Short mmCIF file of C-alpha atoms in Angstrom, two decimals:
data_model
loop_
_atom_site.label_atom_id
_atom_site.label_comp_id
_atom_site.label_asym_id
_atom_site.label_seq_id
_atom_site.Cartn_x
_atom_site.Cartn_y
_atom_site.Cartn_z
CA MET A 13 35.68 -75.17 53.62
CA GLN A 14 38.27 -74.62 51.39
CA ARG A 15 40.87 -76.04 53.42
CA ARG A 16 39.09 -78.97 54.40
CA ASN A 17 38.31 -79.81 50.41
CA PHE A 18 42.25 -79.32 50.07
CA LEU A 19 43.01 -81.89 52.87
CA ALA A 20 40.45 -84.23 51.17
CA ALA A 21 42.06 -83.62 48.00
CA SER A 22 45.14 -84.78 49.54
CA ALA A 23 44.60 -87.93 51.08
CA ALA A 24 42.87 -89.24 48.32
CA LEU A 25 46.04 -88.00 45.92
CA ALA A 26 48.31 -89.49 48.68
CA ALA A 27 46.33 -92.85 48.72
CA ALA A 28 46.88 -93.27 44.96
CA VAL A 29 50.46 -93.13 45.55
CA PRO A 30 52.18 -96.34 46.65
CA SER A 31 52.95 -96.23 50.11
CA THR A 32 56.59 -96.89 49.51
CA ALA A 33 57.58 -94.37 47.18
CA GLN A 34 56.78 -91.75 49.72
CA SER A 35 57.62 -93.18 52.75
CA GLY A 36 60.61 -91.10 53.15
CA PRO A 37 62.07 -92.26 56.88
CA ASP A 38 59.65 -94.53 57.49
CA ARG A 39 60.44 -98.18 57.18
CA ILE A 40 59.02 -100.86 54.17
CA ARG A 41 56.86 -103.02 55.33
CA LEU A 42 57.72 -106.17 53.99
CA GLY A 43 55.41 -109.27 53.52
CA VAL A 44 57.61 -112.75 52.82
CA ILE A 45 56.16 -115.18 50.88
CA GLY A 46 57.59 -118.83 51.05
CA CYS A 47 59.72 -119.48 54.40
CA GLY A 48 61.43 -122.17 53.46
CA ARG A 49 65.28 -122.54 54.15
CA ARG A 50 66.31 -119.93 51.16
CA GLY A 51 63.36 -117.37 52.55
CA ARG A 52 64.51 -117.55 56.05
CA ASN A 53 68.17 -116.88 54.44
CA ASN A 54 66.67 -113.82 53.49
CA LEU A 55 65.36 -113.20 55.85
CA ARG A 56 68.65 -113.43 58.40
CA SER A 57 69.37 -110.19 55.52
CA VAL A 58 66.70 -108.47 56.05
CA LEU A 59 66.63 -108.40 59.90
CA LYS A 60 70.20 -106.41 59.76
CA LEU A 61 67.82 -103.29 58.13
CA ALA A 62 65.59 -102.81 61.09
CA ASP A 63 65.58 -99.12 60.37
CA ASP A 64 64.65 -99.43 56.97
CA ILE A 65 62.22 -102.96 57.02
CA GLU A 66 59.94 -104.34 59.18
CA VAL A 67 58.71 -107.83 58.06
CA ALA A 68 54.59 -107.20 58.86
CA ALA A 69 53.82 -110.43 57.31
CA ILE A 70 54.42 -113.87 56.25
CA SER A 71 52.51 -116.56 54.19
CA GLU A 72 53.73 -120.07 54.03
CA VAL A 73 51.51 -123.49 53.21
CA TYR A 74 53.96 -125.88 55.37
CA LYS A 75 53.60 -125.34 59.00
CA PRO A 76 57.27 -126.14 60.32
CA ASN A 77 58.61 -123.80 58.34
CA LEU A 78 55.76 -121.29 58.71
CA GLU A 79 57.12 -121.94 63.10
CA ARG A 80 60.87 -121.51 62.25
CA THR A 81 60.03 -118.42 60.30
CA LEU A 82 57.21 -117.07 63.84
CA ALA A 83 60.21 -117.65 65.77
CA MET A 84 62.55 -115.30 63.85
CA VAL A 85 59.46 -112.65 63.13
CA PRO A 86 57.21 -113.14 66.42
CA ASP A 87 54.98 -110.11 65.47
CA ALA A 88 54.64 -110.78 61.85
CA LYS A 89 50.76 -111.19 60.78
CA VAL A 90 50.29 -114.72 59.13
CA TYR A 91 48.13 -115.25 56.04
CA PRO A 92 47.11 -118.58 55.30
CA ASP A 93 46.70 -117.58 51.54
CA PHE A 94 49.33 -115.31 49.95
CA ARG A 95 46.55 -113.38 48.20
CA ASP A 96 45.37 -111.93 51.02
CA LEU A 97 48.71 -111.11 52.03
CA ILE A 98 49.18 -109.49 48.65
CA ALA A 99 46.36 -107.64 49.02
CA ASP A 100 47.17 -105.75 52.32
CA GLU A 101 47.44 -102.15 51.71
CA SER A 102 49.72 -101.99 54.63
CA ILE A 103 52.43 -104.20 52.65
CA ASP A 104 54.78 -102.32 50.29
CA ALA A 105 56.70 -105.05 49.42
CA VAL A 106 57.00 -108.24 49.15
CA LEU A 107 59.57 -111.25 49.01
CA VAL A 108 58.97 -114.04 46.25
CA ALA A 109 60.73 -117.36 48.17
CA THR A 110 58.39 -120.15 46.82
CA PRO A 111 59.43 -122.95 44.75
CA ASP A 112 60.10 -121.91 41.08
CA HIS A 113 56.69 -122.81 39.55
CA TRP A 114 55.44 -119.65 41.60
CA HIS A 115 57.78 -116.94 41.15
CA ALA A 116 56.18 -115.54 38.26
CA TYR A 117 52.41 -115.50 39.09
CA MET A 118 53.04 -113.76 42.88
CA THR A 119 55.84 -111.35 40.87
CA VAL A 120 52.58 -109.99 38.65
CA GLU A 121 49.97 -109.88 41.36
CA ALA A 122 52.01 -108.04 43.51
CA CYS A 123 53.19 -105.79 40.65
CA LYS A 124 49.61 -105.24 40.17
CA ALA A 125 49.03 -104.33 43.54
CA GLY A 126 51.56 -102.12 43.68
CA LYS A 127 54.00 -103.47 46.04
CA ASP A 128 57.91 -103.28 45.11
CA VAL A 129 59.25 -107.10 44.66
CA TYR A 130 62.42 -109.16 45.81
CA VAL A 131 62.09 -112.10 43.91
CA GLU A 132 64.77 -115.53 44.32
CA LYS A 133 66.48 -116.83 41.08
CA PRO A 134 65.32 -118.08 38.77
CA ILE A 135 62.72 -115.53 38.07
CA SER A 136 60.76 -118.01 36.25
CA VAL A 137 60.32 -121.86 34.93
CA THR A 138 59.82 -120.79 30.98
CA VAL A 139 60.70 -117.92 28.95
CA HIS A 140 57.64 -116.35 28.60
CA GLU A 141 56.96 -116.33 32.24
CA GLY A 142 60.22 -113.58 32.41
CA GLN A 143 58.76 -111.96 29.48
CA MET A 144 55.58 -110.84 31.48
CA MET A 145 57.39 -110.27 34.97
CA VAL A 146 59.50 -107.69 33.12
CA LYS A 147 55.96 -106.42 31.67
CA ALA A 148 54.38 -105.65 34.38
CA ALA A 149 57.05 -104.47 36.47
CA ARG A 150 56.81 -101.49 33.46
CA LYS A 151 53.57 -101.32 33.39
CA TYR A 152 52.86 -100.58 37.31
CA ASP A 153 56.22 -98.82 37.52
CA ARG A 154 57.33 -101.07 40.55
CA VAL A 155 60.95 -101.70 42.02
CA VAL A 156 61.74 -105.62 41.12
CA GLN A 157 64.98 -107.45 42.33
CA VAL A 158 66.09 -110.48 41.29
CA GLY A 159 67.81 -112.61 43.85
CA THR A 160 71.11 -113.24 42.01
CA GLN A 161 73.02 -111.70 44.72
CA GLN A 162 76.47 -112.23 43.21
CA ARG A 163 75.52 -109.12 41.33
CA SER A 164 76.26 -107.17 44.73
CA GLY A 165 79.65 -108.73 45.54
CA GLN A 166 82.64 -106.47 45.15
CA HIS A 167 84.61 -108.66 44.05
CA PHE A 168 82.34 -109.50 41.08
CA ALA A 169 82.22 -106.28 39.94
CA GLU A 170 86.22 -105.79 40.11
CA ALA A 171 86.25 -109.15 37.45
CA LYS A 172 83.35 -107.56 35.56
CA ASP A 173 85.71 -104.27 35.14
CA ILE A 174 88.72 -106.64 34.57
CA VAL A 175 87.12 -108.18 31.35
CA GLN A 176 85.65 -105.28 30.26
CA SER A 177 89.22 -103.02 30.44
CA GLY A 178 90.73 -105.45 27.95
CA ARG A 179 93.43 -106.46 30.62
CA LEU A 180 92.60 -110.08 29.71
CA GLY A 181 93.01 -109.22 25.70
CA THR A 182 90.86 -110.65 23.44
CA VAL A 183 88.03 -113.39 25.27
CA SER A 184 86.95 -115.82 22.97
CA PHE A 185 86.11 -118.72 25.71
CA VAL A 186 83.95 -118.70 28.72
CA ARG A 187 83.82 -121.60 30.53
CA THR A 188 81.13 -122.46 33.59
CA TRP A 189 80.81 -125.14 35.70
CA ASN A 190 79.37 -127.23 39.09
CA TYR A 191 80.93 -130.74 39.56
CA ASN A 192 79.78 -132.96 42.28
CA ASN A 193 79.07 -136.40 43.40
CA LEU A 194 75.91 -138.54 44.47
CA TYR A 195 76.34 -141.46 42.99
CA PRO A 196 74.88 -144.01 43.01
CA GLU A 197 71.22 -142.92 45.53
CA GLY A 198 71.16 -139.46 44.77
CA ILE A 199 68.17 -137.97 46.91
CA GLY A 200 66.63 -141.75 46.67
CA GLN A 201 63.24 -143.21 45.42
CA PRO A 202 60.57 -142.43 47.98
CA PRO A 203 57.12 -143.79 47.27
CA ASP A 204 53.86 -141.62 46.36
CA THR A 205 52.25 -141.19 49.81
CA ASP A 206 49.24 -139.12 50.96
CA PRO A 207 50.99 -135.53 51.97
CA PRO A 208 51.75 -134.71 55.44
CA ALA A 209 48.60 -133.11 57.46
CA ASP A 210 50.57 -129.71 58.04
CA LEU A 211 51.33 -129.46 54.47
CA ASP A 212 48.49 -127.72 51.95
CA TRP A 213 49.95 -129.69 49.38
CA GLU A 214 47.06 -128.12 46.53
CA MET A 215 48.33 -124.75 47.04
CA TRP A 216 52.04 -125.92 46.90
CA LEU A 217 51.24 -127.10 43.40
CA GLY A 218 49.01 -124.28 42.34
CA PRO A 219 49.44 -123.54 38.79
CA ALA A 220 51.68 -127.03 38.01
CA PRO A 221 49.93 -130.12 36.79
CA GLU A 222 48.50 -132.05 39.91
CA ARG A 223 50.41 -134.40 41.01
CA PRO A 224 50.11 -137.14 43.38
CA PHE A 225 52.64 -135.85 46.95
CA ASN A 226 56.03 -137.19 47.13
CA LYS A 227 58.36 -137.02 49.15
CA ASN A 228 61.17 -135.61 46.69
CA ARG A 229 58.62 -133.39 44.51
CA PHE A 230 57.82 -131.65 47.60
CA GLY A 231 61.56 -131.75 48.20
CA VAL A 232 62.15 -130.15 52.10
CA ASN A 233 65.14 -131.74 53.68
CA PRO A 234 66.68 -130.52 56.86
CA TYR A 235 70.19 -130.89 55.68
CA GLN A 236 69.57 -129.68 51.79
CA TYR A 237 67.63 -127.07 49.35
CA ALA A 238 64.46 -128.67 48.62
CA HIS A 239 64.66 -131.23 45.84
CA PHE A 240 61.72 -129.59 43.98
CA ARG A 241 64.91 -128.68 41.98
CA TRP A 242 65.37 -131.86 39.83
CA PHE A 243 61.38 -131.92 38.74
CA TRP A 244 60.63 -129.88 35.25
CA ASP A 245 57.45 -129.08 37.04
CA TYR A 246 58.58 -126.85 39.06
CA ALA A 247 62.07 -125.99 38.02
CA GLY A 248 64.63 -126.80 35.70
CA GLY A 249 67.65 -128.41 37.77
CA MET A 250 70.97 -127.35 38.00
CA MET A 251 70.92 -125.63 34.99
CA THR A 252 68.48 -122.67 36.50
CA ASP A 253 69.47 -123.30 39.94
CA TRP A 254 73.20 -122.75 39.59
CA GLY A 255 73.99 -122.52 36.07
CA ILE A 256 71.95 -118.87 36.30
CA HIS A 257 74.58 -117.53 38.85
CA LEU A 258 77.41 -118.02 36.94
CA LEU A 259 75.34 -117.58 33.72
CA ASP A 260 74.65 -114.18 34.65
CA ILE A 261 78.37 -112.55 35.31
CA VAL A 262 79.22 -114.25 31.98
CA LEU A 263 76.45 -111.43 30.54
CA TRP A 264 77.29 -109.00 32.89
CA ALA A 265 80.95 -109.46 31.74
CA MET A 266 80.91 -109.56 28.46
CA ALA A 267 77.77 -106.80 27.67
CA GLU A 268 76.31 -108.98 26.09
CA PRO A 269 72.16 -109.57 26.28
CA GLY A 270 71.90 -113.02 25.64
CA PRO A 271 73.18 -115.97 23.24
CA ARG A 272 72.51 -116.65 19.63
CA SER A 273 72.09 -120.29 19.76
CA VAL A 274 72.50 -123.15 22.51
CA THR A 275 72.88 -126.81 21.63
CA THR A 276 72.37 -129.04 24.91
CA TYR A 277 73.46 -132.37 25.44
CA GLY A 278 73.26 -134.41 28.91
CA GLY A 279 70.40 -136.86 30.15
CA LYS A 280 69.93 -139.03 33.75
CA TYR A 281 72.93 -141.83 33.27
CA ALA A 282 74.44 -142.69 36.59
CA LEU A 283 71.99 -141.83 39.37
CA THR A 284 69.11 -144.25 40.48
CA ASP A 285 66.85 -142.02 42.19
CA ASN A 286 63.25 -140.58 41.04
CA ARG A 287 64.81 -137.11 39.88
CA GLU A 288 63.64 -136.14 36.23
CA THR A 289 66.45 -133.67 35.34
CA PRO A 290 69.85 -134.44 34.22
CA ASP A 291 72.75 -135.87 35.95
CA THR A 292 74.98 -135.08 33.24
CA ILE A 293 74.70 -131.86 31.36
CA LEU A 294 76.87 -129.63 29.02
CA ALA A 295 75.17 -126.83 26.86
CA ALA A 296 76.98 -124.28 24.47
CA TYR A 297 76.44 -121.30 23.98
CA GLU A 298 77.08 -118.91 20.57
CA PHE A 299 77.66 -115.45 21.20
CA PRO A 300 78.91 -112.85 18.37
CA SER A 301 82.54 -113.08 19.27
CA PHE A 302 82.74 -115.79 22.27
CA ALA A 303 81.52 -119.05 22.47
CA CYS A 304 80.53 -120.22 26.20
CA THR A 305 79.80 -123.46 28.14
CA TYR A 306 77.88 -124.60 31.24
CA GLU A 307 78.96 -127.98 32.52
CA ASN A 308 77.36 -130.30 35.51
CA ARG A 309 78.00 -133.34 36.42
CA VAL A 310 76.35 -134.99 39.62
CA ALA A 311 78.12 -138.10 39.54
CA ASN A 312 81.36 -137.09 39.08
CA GLY A 313 83.26 -134.76 41.20
CA TYR A 314 86.72 -134.37 39.59
CA THR A 315 87.56 -130.87 38.73
CA GLY A 316 91.18 -130.61 37.57
CA GLY A 317 92.48 -129.04 40.74
CA LEU A 318 89.89 -126.17 39.95
CA PRO A 319 86.98 -125.62 42.79
CA SER A 320 84.22 -127.49 42.46
CA TYR A 321 82.20 -124.28 40.66
CA GLY A 322 82.88 -121.14 39.28
CA ILE A 323 83.72 -119.13 35.76
CA LEU A 324 86.84 -119.34 33.29
CA PHE A 325 87.38 -115.78 30.88
CA HIS A 326 90.05 -117.16 28.49
CA GLY A 327 92.00 -114.16 26.93
CA THR A 328 94.53 -113.79 24.79
CA GLU A 329 96.57 -112.23 27.51
CA GLY A 330 95.55 -114.01 30.32
CA THR A 331 92.63 -116.03 32.08
CA LEU A 332 90.68 -114.91 34.41
CA TYR A 333 89.01 -117.24 37.79
CA VAL A 334 86.18 -116.03 39.55
CA ASN A 335 84.05 -118.04 42.59
CA ARG A 336 82.07 -116.44 45.45
CA SER A 337 85.35 -116.28 47.46
CA TYR A 338 87.93 -114.34 45.01
CA TRP A 339 89.38 -113.63 41.40
CA GLU A 340 92.58 -115.23 40.18
CA ILE A 341 94.43 -113.57 36.54
CA THR A 342 96.72 -116.49 35.56
CA PRO A 343 99.09 -114.80 32.23
CA GLU A 344 99.44 -115.94 29.51
CA THR A 345 103.12 -117.03 28.71
CA ARG A 346 104.33 -116.98 24.70
CA ARG A 347 107.47 -118.92 23.69
CA TYR A 348 108.88 -117.47 20.46
CA ARG A 349 112.11 -118.79 18.44
CA GLU A 350 112.45 -116.34 15.65
CA PRO A 351 113.79 -113.80 15.33
CA GLU A 352 115.68 -114.79 18.56
CA PRO A 353 114.42 -117.03 21.49
CA ARG A 354 112.58 -115.22 24.29
CA VAL A 355 109.73 -115.77 26.35
CA GLU A 356 107.20 -113.09 26.64
CA GLN A 357 104.46 -112.19 29.16
CA ARG A 358 102.07 -109.18 28.83
CA MET A 359 100.51 -109.10 32.29
CA GLN A 360 101.04 -110.03 35.80
CA ALA A 361 99.17 -112.36 37.88
CA ALA A 362 96.85 -110.81 40.12
CA ARG A 363 94.07 -111.80 42.70
CA GLY A 364 91.24 -110.18 44.47
CA ASP A 365 89.20 -112.01 47.78
CA ALA A 366 85.76 -110.92 48.50
CA ARG A 367 85.10 -108.69 50.50
CA ASN A 368 81.53 -107.96 51.57
CA PRO A 369 78.03 -109.74 52.61
CA SER A 370 76.88 -109.79 49.13
CA THR A 371 72.85 -110.73 50.05
CA ASP A 372 72.85 -108.07 52.76
CA ASP A 373 74.16 -105.75 50.06
CA HIS A 374 71.67 -106.55 47.80
CA TRP A 375 68.89 -106.63 49.79
CA ARG A 376 70.40 -102.57 50.72
CA ASP A 377 70.55 -102.13 47.17
CA PHE A 378 66.62 -103.27 46.96
CA VAL A 379 65.90 -100.64 49.49
CA ALA A 380 67.84 -97.95 48.48
CA ALA A 381 65.94 -98.47 44.77
CA ILE A 382 62.27 -98.57 46.52
CA ARG A 383 63.25 -95.12 47.72
CA SER A 384 64.68 -93.32 44.95
CA ARG A 385 62.03 -95.04 42.21
CA GLY A 386 65.24 -96.39 40.58
CA ARG A 387 65.76 -99.24 38.79
CA PRO A 388 68.02 -101.73 41.52
CA VAL A 389 71.32 -103.79 40.56
CA CYS A 390 69.71 -106.83 39.43
CA ASP A 391 66.15 -105.26 37.92
CA ILE A 392 63.86 -108.11 36.56
CA GLU A 393 64.86 -107.35 33.15
CA ILE A 394 68.55 -107.94 34.29
CA GLY A 395 67.59 -111.32 35.47
CA HIS A 396 65.01 -112.71 32.89
CA LYS A 397 67.64 -112.58 30.70
CA SER A 398 69.98 -114.27 32.85
CA THR A 399 66.94 -117.12 33.71
CA ALA A 400 66.53 -117.05 29.57
CA MET A 401 69.79 -118.31 28.90
CA ALA A 402 69.82 -121.32 31.55
CA LEU A 403 66.01 -121.90 30.50
CA LEU A 404 66.94 -122.39 26.66
CA GLY A 405 69.65 -124.63 27.76
CA ASN A 406 67.07 -126.97 28.91
CA VAL A 407 64.68 -126.24 26.12
CA SER A 408 67.70 -127.38 23.85
CA LEU A 409 68.20 -130.51 25.67
CA ARG A 410 64.59 -131.29 26.10
CA SER A 411 63.41 -130.91 22.42
CA ARG A 412 67.19 -132.79 21.10
CA GLN A 413 67.78 -129.59 18.87
CA ARG A 414 69.72 -126.72 18.14
CA VAL A 415 68.01 -123.37 19.13
CA ASP A 416 68.77 -120.10 17.50
CA TRP A 417 68.03 -117.49 18.99
CA ASP A 418 67.03 -113.37 18.56
CA PRO A 419 68.63 -112.19 22.29
CA VAL A 420 67.17 -108.89 21.67
CA ALA A 421 63.20 -109.73 20.35
CA GLU A 422 63.19 -112.84 22.74
CA THR A 423 62.48 -115.64 19.25
CA THR A 424 63.19 -118.36 17.90
CA GLU A 425 62.22 -120.31 14.34
CA ASN A 426 62.31 -123.85 16.13
CA ARG A 427 59.07 -125.06 15.85
CA GLU A 428 60.30 -128.21 18.66
CA ALA A 429 61.39 -125.81 20.93
CA GLN A 430 58.34 -123.21 20.78
CA THR A 431 56.52 -125.71 22.73
CA TYR A 432 59.15 -125.45 25.89
CA LEU A 433 59.21 -121.48 25.89
CA ARG A 434 55.64 -121.21 27.62
CA ARG A 435 53.53 -123.65 29.54
CA GLU A 436 49.94 -123.89 30.15
CA TYR A 437 48.58 -122.77 34.02
CA ARG A 438 46.34 -125.16 35.82
CA ALA A 439 42.78 -123.95 36.78
CA PRO A 440 42.37 -121.31 38.43
CA TRP A 441 45.41 -119.94 38.06
CA LYS A 442 46.26 -117.18 35.10
CA LEU A 443 48.91 -115.26 34.30
CA GLU A 444 47.71 -112.01 33.17
CA LEU A 445 48.45 -108.27 33.27
#
């Protein structure tokens, strides 16, 4: 009788502990929510970790995406409604790779259900959503990794170390950019229509405002990432789609929680498509000891000899450029006339190439954090800070205001800006802890 009572108590205790915390060598059972292009890219990395992760379930509202994913994981259980996947007690962790406007709700609900989460960037479409995600991860003691996979790139870590070592001298200016040319048609101007029969448009919209179906709002494209990124209801344009990757490295290397002000200029000046987000943008960020800019042009791809995207750290001794392929240092050269003519160069040129598959290793880091119950390399709070910096660029643009920002308290006194820091969810969806 004593042994029976002990076993019953042990079973009850085990049921109260999330399965991943006690799994040891057992594989993590993963549920995938959102099976579009980015979701399947993540899945390719996951399938390389078959000894650690079992893809047990998938949920997708668009049948062609579902079929492509089932071809990759034919044994996964299909959940038409993601809420049932989250409620499945046998699922240990979830990948959230949906359009951006779903990230916050799904992450919070997964945390509440005792799941660990890998959520794609940007983590949210408002600062308030990101704050709620951080609170949920902490309240429910969940591991939440953000898909800013550059944090797992070895050469990005080297670039960060170079900046922090002082080799560049005093870094007073950082420049980030994305340039390309889609002029004049861009993504085109398709008319509103009825949604296709193999898409649950109502569920796709979820907490976003009710809208008629438009091919570009939905955005699935066989040759590009989905165009939903260019509509304010669901995302934040290039500022949050690509800018966050670059700004995340800036915050990491410069060891800052966020800017103290941002001023953004831009608009839709050249393209004739039906996107809402700008085709030209310049965001200027002020920090205590340096200034930073993010630039995006969609109607002119001239780079002045540089690659089409990247980060430049300008220091008194040299400049460091970094992108996903390499980092490179260009020394500063000083010319003196007094007391005698001379040229001085205090550092040497150097270069380091990318050496590891960052997305694969980002997932390995997520698995390690689940096993150890520690923080992953891009913990939700880190991802929130980087997302917030990008979002503030859009807040300044849309409010037509300079936004003074407290990066610790995450507040501003600017009333016009405050209206863009949060949004109302469409019923019946509610973001709550």
